[in-house]
GROMACS .gro file of C-alpha atoms in nm:
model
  340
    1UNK     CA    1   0.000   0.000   0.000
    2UNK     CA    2   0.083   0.359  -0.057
    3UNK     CA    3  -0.034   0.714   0.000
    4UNK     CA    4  -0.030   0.907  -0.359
    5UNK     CA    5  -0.092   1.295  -0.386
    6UNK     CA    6  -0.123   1.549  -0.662
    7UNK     CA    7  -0.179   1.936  -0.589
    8UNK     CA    8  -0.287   2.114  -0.909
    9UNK     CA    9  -0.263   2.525  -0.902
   10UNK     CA   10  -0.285   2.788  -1.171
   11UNK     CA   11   0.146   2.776  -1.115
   12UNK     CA   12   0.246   2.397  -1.061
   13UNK     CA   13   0.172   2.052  -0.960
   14UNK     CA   14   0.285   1.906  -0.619
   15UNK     CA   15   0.333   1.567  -0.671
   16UNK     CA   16   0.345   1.370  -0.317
   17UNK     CA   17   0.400   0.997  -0.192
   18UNK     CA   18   0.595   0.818   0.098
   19UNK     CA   19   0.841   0.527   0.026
   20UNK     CA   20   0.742   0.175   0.194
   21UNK     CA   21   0.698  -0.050  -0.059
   22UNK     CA   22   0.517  -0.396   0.098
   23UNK     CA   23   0.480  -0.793   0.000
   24UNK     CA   24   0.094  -0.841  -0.026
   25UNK     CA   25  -0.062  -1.202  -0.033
   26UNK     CA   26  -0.373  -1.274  -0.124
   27UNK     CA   27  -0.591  -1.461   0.137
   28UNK     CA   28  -0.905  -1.601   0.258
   29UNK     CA   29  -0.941  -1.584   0.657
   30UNK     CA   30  -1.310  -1.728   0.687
   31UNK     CA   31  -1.342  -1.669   1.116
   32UNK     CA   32  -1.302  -1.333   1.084
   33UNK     CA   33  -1.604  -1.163   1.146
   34UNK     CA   34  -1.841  -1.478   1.226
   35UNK     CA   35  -1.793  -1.537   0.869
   36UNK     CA   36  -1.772  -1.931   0.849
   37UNK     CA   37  -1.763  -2.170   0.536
   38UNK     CA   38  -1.965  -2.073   0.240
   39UNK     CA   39  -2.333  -2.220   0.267
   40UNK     CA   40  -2.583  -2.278   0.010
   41UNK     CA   41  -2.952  -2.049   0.016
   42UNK     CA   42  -3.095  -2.336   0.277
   43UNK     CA   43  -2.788  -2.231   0.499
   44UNK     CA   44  -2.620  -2.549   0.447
   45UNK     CA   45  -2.191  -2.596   0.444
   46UNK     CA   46  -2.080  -2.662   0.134
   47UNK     CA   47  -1.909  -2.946   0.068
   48UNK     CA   48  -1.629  -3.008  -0.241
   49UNK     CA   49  -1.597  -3.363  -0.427
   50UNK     CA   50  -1.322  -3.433  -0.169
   51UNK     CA   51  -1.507  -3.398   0.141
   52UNK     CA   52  -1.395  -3.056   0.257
   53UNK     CA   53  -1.555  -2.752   0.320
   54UNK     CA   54  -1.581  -2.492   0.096
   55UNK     CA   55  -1.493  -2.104   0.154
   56UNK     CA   56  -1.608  -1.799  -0.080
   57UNK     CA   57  -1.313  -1.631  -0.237
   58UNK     CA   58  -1.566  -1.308  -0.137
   59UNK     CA   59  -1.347  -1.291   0.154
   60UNK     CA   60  -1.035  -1.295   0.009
   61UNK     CA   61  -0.825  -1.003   0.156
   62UNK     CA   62  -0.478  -0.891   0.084
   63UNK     CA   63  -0.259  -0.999   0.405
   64UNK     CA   64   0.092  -0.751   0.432
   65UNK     CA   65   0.388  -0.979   0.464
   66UNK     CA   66   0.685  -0.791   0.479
   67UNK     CA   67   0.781  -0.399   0.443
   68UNK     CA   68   1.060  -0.276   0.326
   69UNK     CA   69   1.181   0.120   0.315
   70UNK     CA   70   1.308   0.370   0.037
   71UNK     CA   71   1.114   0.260  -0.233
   72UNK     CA   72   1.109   0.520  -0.553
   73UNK     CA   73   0.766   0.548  -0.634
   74UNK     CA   74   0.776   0.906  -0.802
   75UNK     CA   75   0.980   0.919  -1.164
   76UNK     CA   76   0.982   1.188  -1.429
   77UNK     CA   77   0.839   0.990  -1.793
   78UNK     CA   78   0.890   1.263  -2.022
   79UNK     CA   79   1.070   1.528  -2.092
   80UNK     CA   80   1.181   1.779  -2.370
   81UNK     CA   81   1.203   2.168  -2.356
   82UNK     CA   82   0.813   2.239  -2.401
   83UNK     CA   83   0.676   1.892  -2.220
   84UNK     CA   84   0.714   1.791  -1.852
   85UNK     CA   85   0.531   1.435  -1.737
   86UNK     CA   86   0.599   1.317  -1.375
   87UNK     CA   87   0.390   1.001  -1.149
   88UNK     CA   88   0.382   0.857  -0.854
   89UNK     CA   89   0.274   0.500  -0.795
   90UNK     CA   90   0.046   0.289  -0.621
   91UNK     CA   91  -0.047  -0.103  -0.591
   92UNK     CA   92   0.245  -0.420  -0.711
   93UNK     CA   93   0.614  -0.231  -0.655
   94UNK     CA   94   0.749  -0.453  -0.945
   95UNK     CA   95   0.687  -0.610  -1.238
   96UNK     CA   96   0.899  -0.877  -1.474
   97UNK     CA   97   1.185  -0.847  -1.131
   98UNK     CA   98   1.206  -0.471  -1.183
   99UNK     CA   99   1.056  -0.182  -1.005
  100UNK     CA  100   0.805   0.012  -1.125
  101UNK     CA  101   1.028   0.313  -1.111
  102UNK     CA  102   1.261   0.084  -1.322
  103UNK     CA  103   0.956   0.022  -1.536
  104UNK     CA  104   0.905   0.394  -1.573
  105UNK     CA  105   1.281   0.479  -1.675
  106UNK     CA  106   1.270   0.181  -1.936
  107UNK     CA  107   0.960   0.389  -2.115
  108UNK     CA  108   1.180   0.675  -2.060
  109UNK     CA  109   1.496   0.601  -2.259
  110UNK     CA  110   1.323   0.371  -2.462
  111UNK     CA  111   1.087   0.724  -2.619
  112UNK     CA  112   1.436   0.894  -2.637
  113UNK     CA  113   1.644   0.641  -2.831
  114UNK     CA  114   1.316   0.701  -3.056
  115UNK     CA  115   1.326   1.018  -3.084
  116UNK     CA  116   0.935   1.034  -2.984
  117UNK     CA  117   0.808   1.301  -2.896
  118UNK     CA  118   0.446   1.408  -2.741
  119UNK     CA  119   0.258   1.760  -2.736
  120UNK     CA  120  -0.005   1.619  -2.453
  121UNK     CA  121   0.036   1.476  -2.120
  122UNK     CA  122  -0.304   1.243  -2.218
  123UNK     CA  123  -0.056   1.101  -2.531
  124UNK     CA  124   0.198   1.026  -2.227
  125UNK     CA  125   0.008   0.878  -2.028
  126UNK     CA  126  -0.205   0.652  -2.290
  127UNK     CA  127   0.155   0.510  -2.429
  128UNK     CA  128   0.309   0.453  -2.039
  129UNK     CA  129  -0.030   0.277  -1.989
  130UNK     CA  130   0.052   0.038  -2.288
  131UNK     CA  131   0.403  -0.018  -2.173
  132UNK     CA  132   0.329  -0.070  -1.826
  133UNK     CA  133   0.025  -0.325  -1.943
  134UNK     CA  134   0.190  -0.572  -2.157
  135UNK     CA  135   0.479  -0.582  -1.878
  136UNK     CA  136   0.172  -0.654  -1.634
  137UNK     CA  137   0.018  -0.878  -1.852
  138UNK     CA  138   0.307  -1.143  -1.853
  139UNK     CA  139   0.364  -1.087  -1.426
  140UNK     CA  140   0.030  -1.203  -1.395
  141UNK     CA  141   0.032  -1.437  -1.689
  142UNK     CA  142  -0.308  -1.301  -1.828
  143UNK     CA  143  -0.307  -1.486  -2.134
  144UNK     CA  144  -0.257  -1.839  -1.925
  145UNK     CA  145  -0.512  -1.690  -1.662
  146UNK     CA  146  -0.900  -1.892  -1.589
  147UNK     CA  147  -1.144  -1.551  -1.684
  148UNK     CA  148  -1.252  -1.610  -1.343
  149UNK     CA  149  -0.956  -1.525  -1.193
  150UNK     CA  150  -0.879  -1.222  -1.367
  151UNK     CA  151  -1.070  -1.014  -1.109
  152UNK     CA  152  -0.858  -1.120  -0.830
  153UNK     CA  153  -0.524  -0.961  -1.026
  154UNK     CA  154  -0.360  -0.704  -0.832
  155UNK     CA  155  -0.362  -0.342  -0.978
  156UNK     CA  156  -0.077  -0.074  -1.081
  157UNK     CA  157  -0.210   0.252  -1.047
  158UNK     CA  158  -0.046   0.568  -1.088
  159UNK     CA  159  -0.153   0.961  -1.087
  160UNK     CA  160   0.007   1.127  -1.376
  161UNK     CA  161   0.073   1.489  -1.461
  162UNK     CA  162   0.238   1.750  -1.601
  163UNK     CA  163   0.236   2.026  -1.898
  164UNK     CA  164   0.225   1.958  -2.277
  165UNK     CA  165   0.284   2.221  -2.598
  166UNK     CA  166  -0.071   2.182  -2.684
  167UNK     CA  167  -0.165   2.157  -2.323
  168UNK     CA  168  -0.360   2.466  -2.216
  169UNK     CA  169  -0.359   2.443  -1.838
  170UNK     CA  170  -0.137   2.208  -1.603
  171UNK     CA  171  -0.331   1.819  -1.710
  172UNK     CA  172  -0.375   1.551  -1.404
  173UNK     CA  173  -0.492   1.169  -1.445
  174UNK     CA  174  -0.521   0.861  -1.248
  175UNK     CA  175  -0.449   0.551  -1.454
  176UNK     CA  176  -0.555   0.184  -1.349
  177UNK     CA  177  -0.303  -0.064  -1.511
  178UNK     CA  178  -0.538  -0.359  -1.446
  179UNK     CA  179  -0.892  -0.188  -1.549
  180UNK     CA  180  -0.702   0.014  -1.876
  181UNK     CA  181  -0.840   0.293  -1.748
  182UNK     CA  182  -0.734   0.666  -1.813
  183UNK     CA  183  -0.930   0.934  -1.601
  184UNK     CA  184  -0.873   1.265  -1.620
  185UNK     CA  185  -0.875   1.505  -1.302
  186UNK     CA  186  -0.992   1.846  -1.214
  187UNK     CA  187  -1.209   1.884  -1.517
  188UNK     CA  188  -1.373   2.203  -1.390
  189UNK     CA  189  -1.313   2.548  -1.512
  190UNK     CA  190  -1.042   2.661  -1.292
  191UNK     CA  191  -0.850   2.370  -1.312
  192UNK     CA  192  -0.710   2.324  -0.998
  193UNK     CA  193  -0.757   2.054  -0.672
  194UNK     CA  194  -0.613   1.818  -0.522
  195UNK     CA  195  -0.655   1.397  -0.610
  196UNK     CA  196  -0.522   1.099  -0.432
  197UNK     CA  197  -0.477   0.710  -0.492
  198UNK     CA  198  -0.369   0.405  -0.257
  199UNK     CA  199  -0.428   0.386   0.136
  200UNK     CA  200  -0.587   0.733   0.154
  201UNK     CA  201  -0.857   0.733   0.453
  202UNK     CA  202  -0.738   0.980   0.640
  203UNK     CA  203  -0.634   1.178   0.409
  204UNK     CA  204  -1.013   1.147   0.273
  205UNK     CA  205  -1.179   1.244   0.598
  206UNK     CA  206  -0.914   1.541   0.640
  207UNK     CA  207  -1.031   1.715   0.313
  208UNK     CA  208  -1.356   1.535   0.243
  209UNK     CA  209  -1.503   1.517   0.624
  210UNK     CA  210  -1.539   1.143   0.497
  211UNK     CA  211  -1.349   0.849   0.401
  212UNK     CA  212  -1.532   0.644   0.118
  213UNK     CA  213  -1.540   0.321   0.371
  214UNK     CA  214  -1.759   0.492   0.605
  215UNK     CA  215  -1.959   0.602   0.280
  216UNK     CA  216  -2.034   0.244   0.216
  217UNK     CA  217  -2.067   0.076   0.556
  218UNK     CA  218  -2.355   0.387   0.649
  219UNK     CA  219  -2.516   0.370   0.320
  220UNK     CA  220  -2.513  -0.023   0.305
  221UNK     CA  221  -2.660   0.016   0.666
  222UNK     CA  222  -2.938   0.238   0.569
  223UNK     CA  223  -3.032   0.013   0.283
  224UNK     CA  224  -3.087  -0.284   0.505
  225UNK     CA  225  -3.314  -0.111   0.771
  226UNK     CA  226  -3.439   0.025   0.455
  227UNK     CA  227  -3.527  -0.289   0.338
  228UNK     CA  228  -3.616  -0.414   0.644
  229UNK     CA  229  -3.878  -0.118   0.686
  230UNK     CA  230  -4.043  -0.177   0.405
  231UNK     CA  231  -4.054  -0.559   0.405
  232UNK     CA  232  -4.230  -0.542   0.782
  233UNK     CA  233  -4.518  -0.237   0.646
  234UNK     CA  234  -4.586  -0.463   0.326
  235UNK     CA  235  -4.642  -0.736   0.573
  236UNK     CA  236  -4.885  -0.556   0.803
  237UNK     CA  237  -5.041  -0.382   0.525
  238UNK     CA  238  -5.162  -0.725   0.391
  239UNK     CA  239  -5.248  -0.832   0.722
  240UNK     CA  240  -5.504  -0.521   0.799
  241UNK     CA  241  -5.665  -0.563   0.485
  242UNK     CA  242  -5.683  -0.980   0.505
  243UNK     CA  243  -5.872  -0.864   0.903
  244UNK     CA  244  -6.084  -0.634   0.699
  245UNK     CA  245  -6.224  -0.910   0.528
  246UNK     CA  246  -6.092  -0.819   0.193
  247UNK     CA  247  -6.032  -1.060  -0.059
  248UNK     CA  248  -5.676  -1.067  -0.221
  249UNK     CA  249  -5.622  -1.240  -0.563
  250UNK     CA  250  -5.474  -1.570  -0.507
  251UNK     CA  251  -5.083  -1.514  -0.562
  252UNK     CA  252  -5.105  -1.175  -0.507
  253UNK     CA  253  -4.803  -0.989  -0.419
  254UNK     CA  254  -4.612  -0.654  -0.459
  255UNK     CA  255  -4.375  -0.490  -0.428
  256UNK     CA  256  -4.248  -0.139  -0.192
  257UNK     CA  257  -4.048   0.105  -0.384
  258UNK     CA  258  -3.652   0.143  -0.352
  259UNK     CA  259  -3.555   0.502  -0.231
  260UNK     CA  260  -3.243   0.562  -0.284
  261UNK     CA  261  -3.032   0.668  -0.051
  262UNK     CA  262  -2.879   1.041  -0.097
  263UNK     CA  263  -2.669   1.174   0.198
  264UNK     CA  264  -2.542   1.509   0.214
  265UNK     CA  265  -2.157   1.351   0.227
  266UNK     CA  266  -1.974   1.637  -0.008
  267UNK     CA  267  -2.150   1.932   0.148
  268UNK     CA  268  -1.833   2.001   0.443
  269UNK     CA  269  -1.557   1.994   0.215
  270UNK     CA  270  -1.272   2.131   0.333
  271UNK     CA  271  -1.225   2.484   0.211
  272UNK     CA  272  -0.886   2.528  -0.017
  273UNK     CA  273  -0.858   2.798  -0.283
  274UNK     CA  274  -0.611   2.533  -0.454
  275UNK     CA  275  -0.534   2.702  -0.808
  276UNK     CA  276  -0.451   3.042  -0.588
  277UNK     CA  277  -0.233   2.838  -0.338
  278UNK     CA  278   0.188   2.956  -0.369
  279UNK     CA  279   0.353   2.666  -0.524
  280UNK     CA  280   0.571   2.663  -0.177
  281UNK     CA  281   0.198   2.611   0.003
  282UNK     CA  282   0.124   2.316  -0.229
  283UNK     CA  283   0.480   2.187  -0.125
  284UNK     CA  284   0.373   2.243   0.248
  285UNK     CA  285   0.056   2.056   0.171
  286UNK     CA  286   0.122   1.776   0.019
  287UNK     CA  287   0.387   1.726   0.260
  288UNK     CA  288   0.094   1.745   0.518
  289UNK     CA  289  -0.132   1.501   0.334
  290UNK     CA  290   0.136   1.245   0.349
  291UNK     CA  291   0.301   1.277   0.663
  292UNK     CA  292  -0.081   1.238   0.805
  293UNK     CA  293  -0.164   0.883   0.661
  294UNK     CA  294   0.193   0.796   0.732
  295UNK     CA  295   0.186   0.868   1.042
  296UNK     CA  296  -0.194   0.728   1.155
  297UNK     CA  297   0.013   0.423   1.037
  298UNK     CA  298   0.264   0.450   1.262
  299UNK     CA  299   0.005   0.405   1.528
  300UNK     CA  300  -0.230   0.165   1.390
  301UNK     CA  301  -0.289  -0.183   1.460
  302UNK     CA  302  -0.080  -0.419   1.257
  303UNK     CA  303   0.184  -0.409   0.930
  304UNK     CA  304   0.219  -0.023   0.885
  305UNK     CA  305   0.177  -0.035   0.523
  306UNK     CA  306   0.214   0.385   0.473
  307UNK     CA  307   0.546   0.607   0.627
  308UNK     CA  308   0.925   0.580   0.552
  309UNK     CA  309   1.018   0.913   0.382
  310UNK     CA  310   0.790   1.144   0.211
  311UNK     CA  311   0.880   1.251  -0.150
  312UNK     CA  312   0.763   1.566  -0.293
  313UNK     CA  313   0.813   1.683  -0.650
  314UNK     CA  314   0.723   2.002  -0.833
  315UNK     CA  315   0.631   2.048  -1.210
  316UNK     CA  316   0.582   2.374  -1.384
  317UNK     CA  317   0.540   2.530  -1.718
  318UNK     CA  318   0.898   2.519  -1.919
  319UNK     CA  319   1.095   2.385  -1.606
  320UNK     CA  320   1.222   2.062  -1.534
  321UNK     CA  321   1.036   1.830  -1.297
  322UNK     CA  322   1.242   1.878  -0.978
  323UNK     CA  323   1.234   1.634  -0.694
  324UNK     CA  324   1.292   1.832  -0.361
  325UNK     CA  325   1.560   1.705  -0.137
  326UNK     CA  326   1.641   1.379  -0.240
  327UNK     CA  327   1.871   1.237  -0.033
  328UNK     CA  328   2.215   1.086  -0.219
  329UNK     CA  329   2.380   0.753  -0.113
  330UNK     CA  330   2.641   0.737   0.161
  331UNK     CA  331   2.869   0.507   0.296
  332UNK     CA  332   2.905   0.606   0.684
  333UNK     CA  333   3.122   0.296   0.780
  334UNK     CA  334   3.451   0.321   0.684
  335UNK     CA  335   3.592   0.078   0.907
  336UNK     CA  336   3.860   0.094   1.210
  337UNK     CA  337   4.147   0.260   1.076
  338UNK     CA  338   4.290   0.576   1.276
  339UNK     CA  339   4.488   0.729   0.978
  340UNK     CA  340   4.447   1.116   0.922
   0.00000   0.00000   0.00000
């Protein structure tokens, strides 16, 4: 897991991420939450052709196995003197035995021993999408892969941007390896906001007032009492008129209607005049944004999946993308000698 940010303003984009990079496994852990063995509709176990029970790969999970620090999950893609294209990365760190920054560099040179060149961050980011997927597609062995299974792949995401020559205003896009998706961000007028990708809840409730989770566990919960609600009146309602002595047409049934369920979750958004912010403010934030999931992490129960340094990087108009104080490689033990 990862925290990914991007700051858009009418200056620059703040690109943000920390640097654990963990093992995920994939597995089922069916006592969790009374859960049990899978059942049939009578509420029977299910039982294979060999005797055992039978789980529902519903409750497959991804399990953290190991963490590991200073992973580079930020890279520049493209560059020439009128086009700038950074991302940062979320979901598998490698792919193929290389890292996805590895990955990235790869495109990099690759477009340069070409000679390619692109006027658009969306042309970028479509042709980093089709590299990264055909290097995704033999990890996971897609071609070899039951259709069934393909759901259960894990993703690559990343959040791209930058400025292009035909580009009018600074261009932002989250990009889902496994789902070939390419979505662009901040489509409004001005331009400007903020996004963010990977293990993001607090993040979410900082800016948002509300994490998507909670979104779905309260709405789910309504829905149920919901349909609970209506289940019981349609019940009486038949009942009164069956004591009232009215007759029913045999096989007579019907149905309540299904409200849905709007909530008023957007309306406490945190107020940011984003495009106005000073590109040393967006710095400042997305340091923020980071350094908060990171360091819930630190105190949260389990594999801290989110922390290790935070890397910040800055993209503007006709400059190169700059990463700020990246640390360089040192070699502190020198040994025993006492020589001058």
């Amino acid at each position: 897991m990862t925290i990914n940010i991007a700051i858009a303003t009418y200056d620059a984009i703040v690109l943000g991420c920390d640097s654990l990079s963990s093992q995920v496994e994939q597995a089922i852990m069916p006592f969790r939450n009374g859960v049990g063995f899978a059942r049939d509709a009578d509420g029977n176990e299910l039982i294979d052709s060999m005797g055992q029970r039978v789980v529902s790969m519903a409750h497959m999970r991804p399990y953290v196995s190991n963490v590991f620090g200073g992973a580079q999950k930020m890279f520049c893609l493209f560059e020439d003197d009128d086009t700038s294209v950074a991302a940062v990365t979320a979901g598998m760190a490698t792919l193929g035995g290389v890292t996805i920054a590895g990955v990235a560099a790869r495109f990099k040179k690759r477009n340069s021993a070409e000679q390619k060149t692109f006027r658009t961050v969306r042309e970028v980011a479509e042709a980093f999408l089709t590299h990264v997927r055909v290097e995704w597609e033999i990890q996971v062995d897609y071609d070899n892969a039951d259709e069934e299974m393909r759901p259960y792949f894990p993703d690559v995401q990343f959040i791209i941007g930058g400025y292009g020559t035909d580009d009018a205003s600074a261009m932002v896009f989250k990009i889902s390896v496994k789902s070939l998706t390419v979505e662009e961000q901040f489509v409004w007028p001005s331009r400007s906001g903020t996004c963010f990708a990977g293990q993001s809840d607090f993040v979410e409730r900082l800016l948002v007032g509300v994490d998507q989770r909670i979104i779905n566990d309260v709405e789910g919960a309504i829905h149920q009492v919901m349909a609970a609600h209506s289940e019981m009146t349609a019940q009486a309602l038949l009942d009164r008129l069956k004591a009232a002595g009215v007759a029913l047409p045999e096989g007579f049934t019907f149905d309540t209607p299904d409200f849905p369920v709007q909530l008023p979750w957007f309306e406490n958004v945190a107020s940011i005049d984003f495009g106005n912010l000073p590109t040393q403010y967006a710095v400042d934030l997305a340091e923020l944004l980071v350094n908060l999931q990171s360091g819930v992490q630190r105190f949260a129960t389990g594999v801290a999946t989110v922390g290790g340094r935070t890397h910040i990087g800055v993209l503007k108009r006709g400059e190169k993308f700059a990463m700020l104080n990246e640390p360089k490689l040192v070699h502190n033990h020198t040994g025993y000698s006492h020589d001058l």
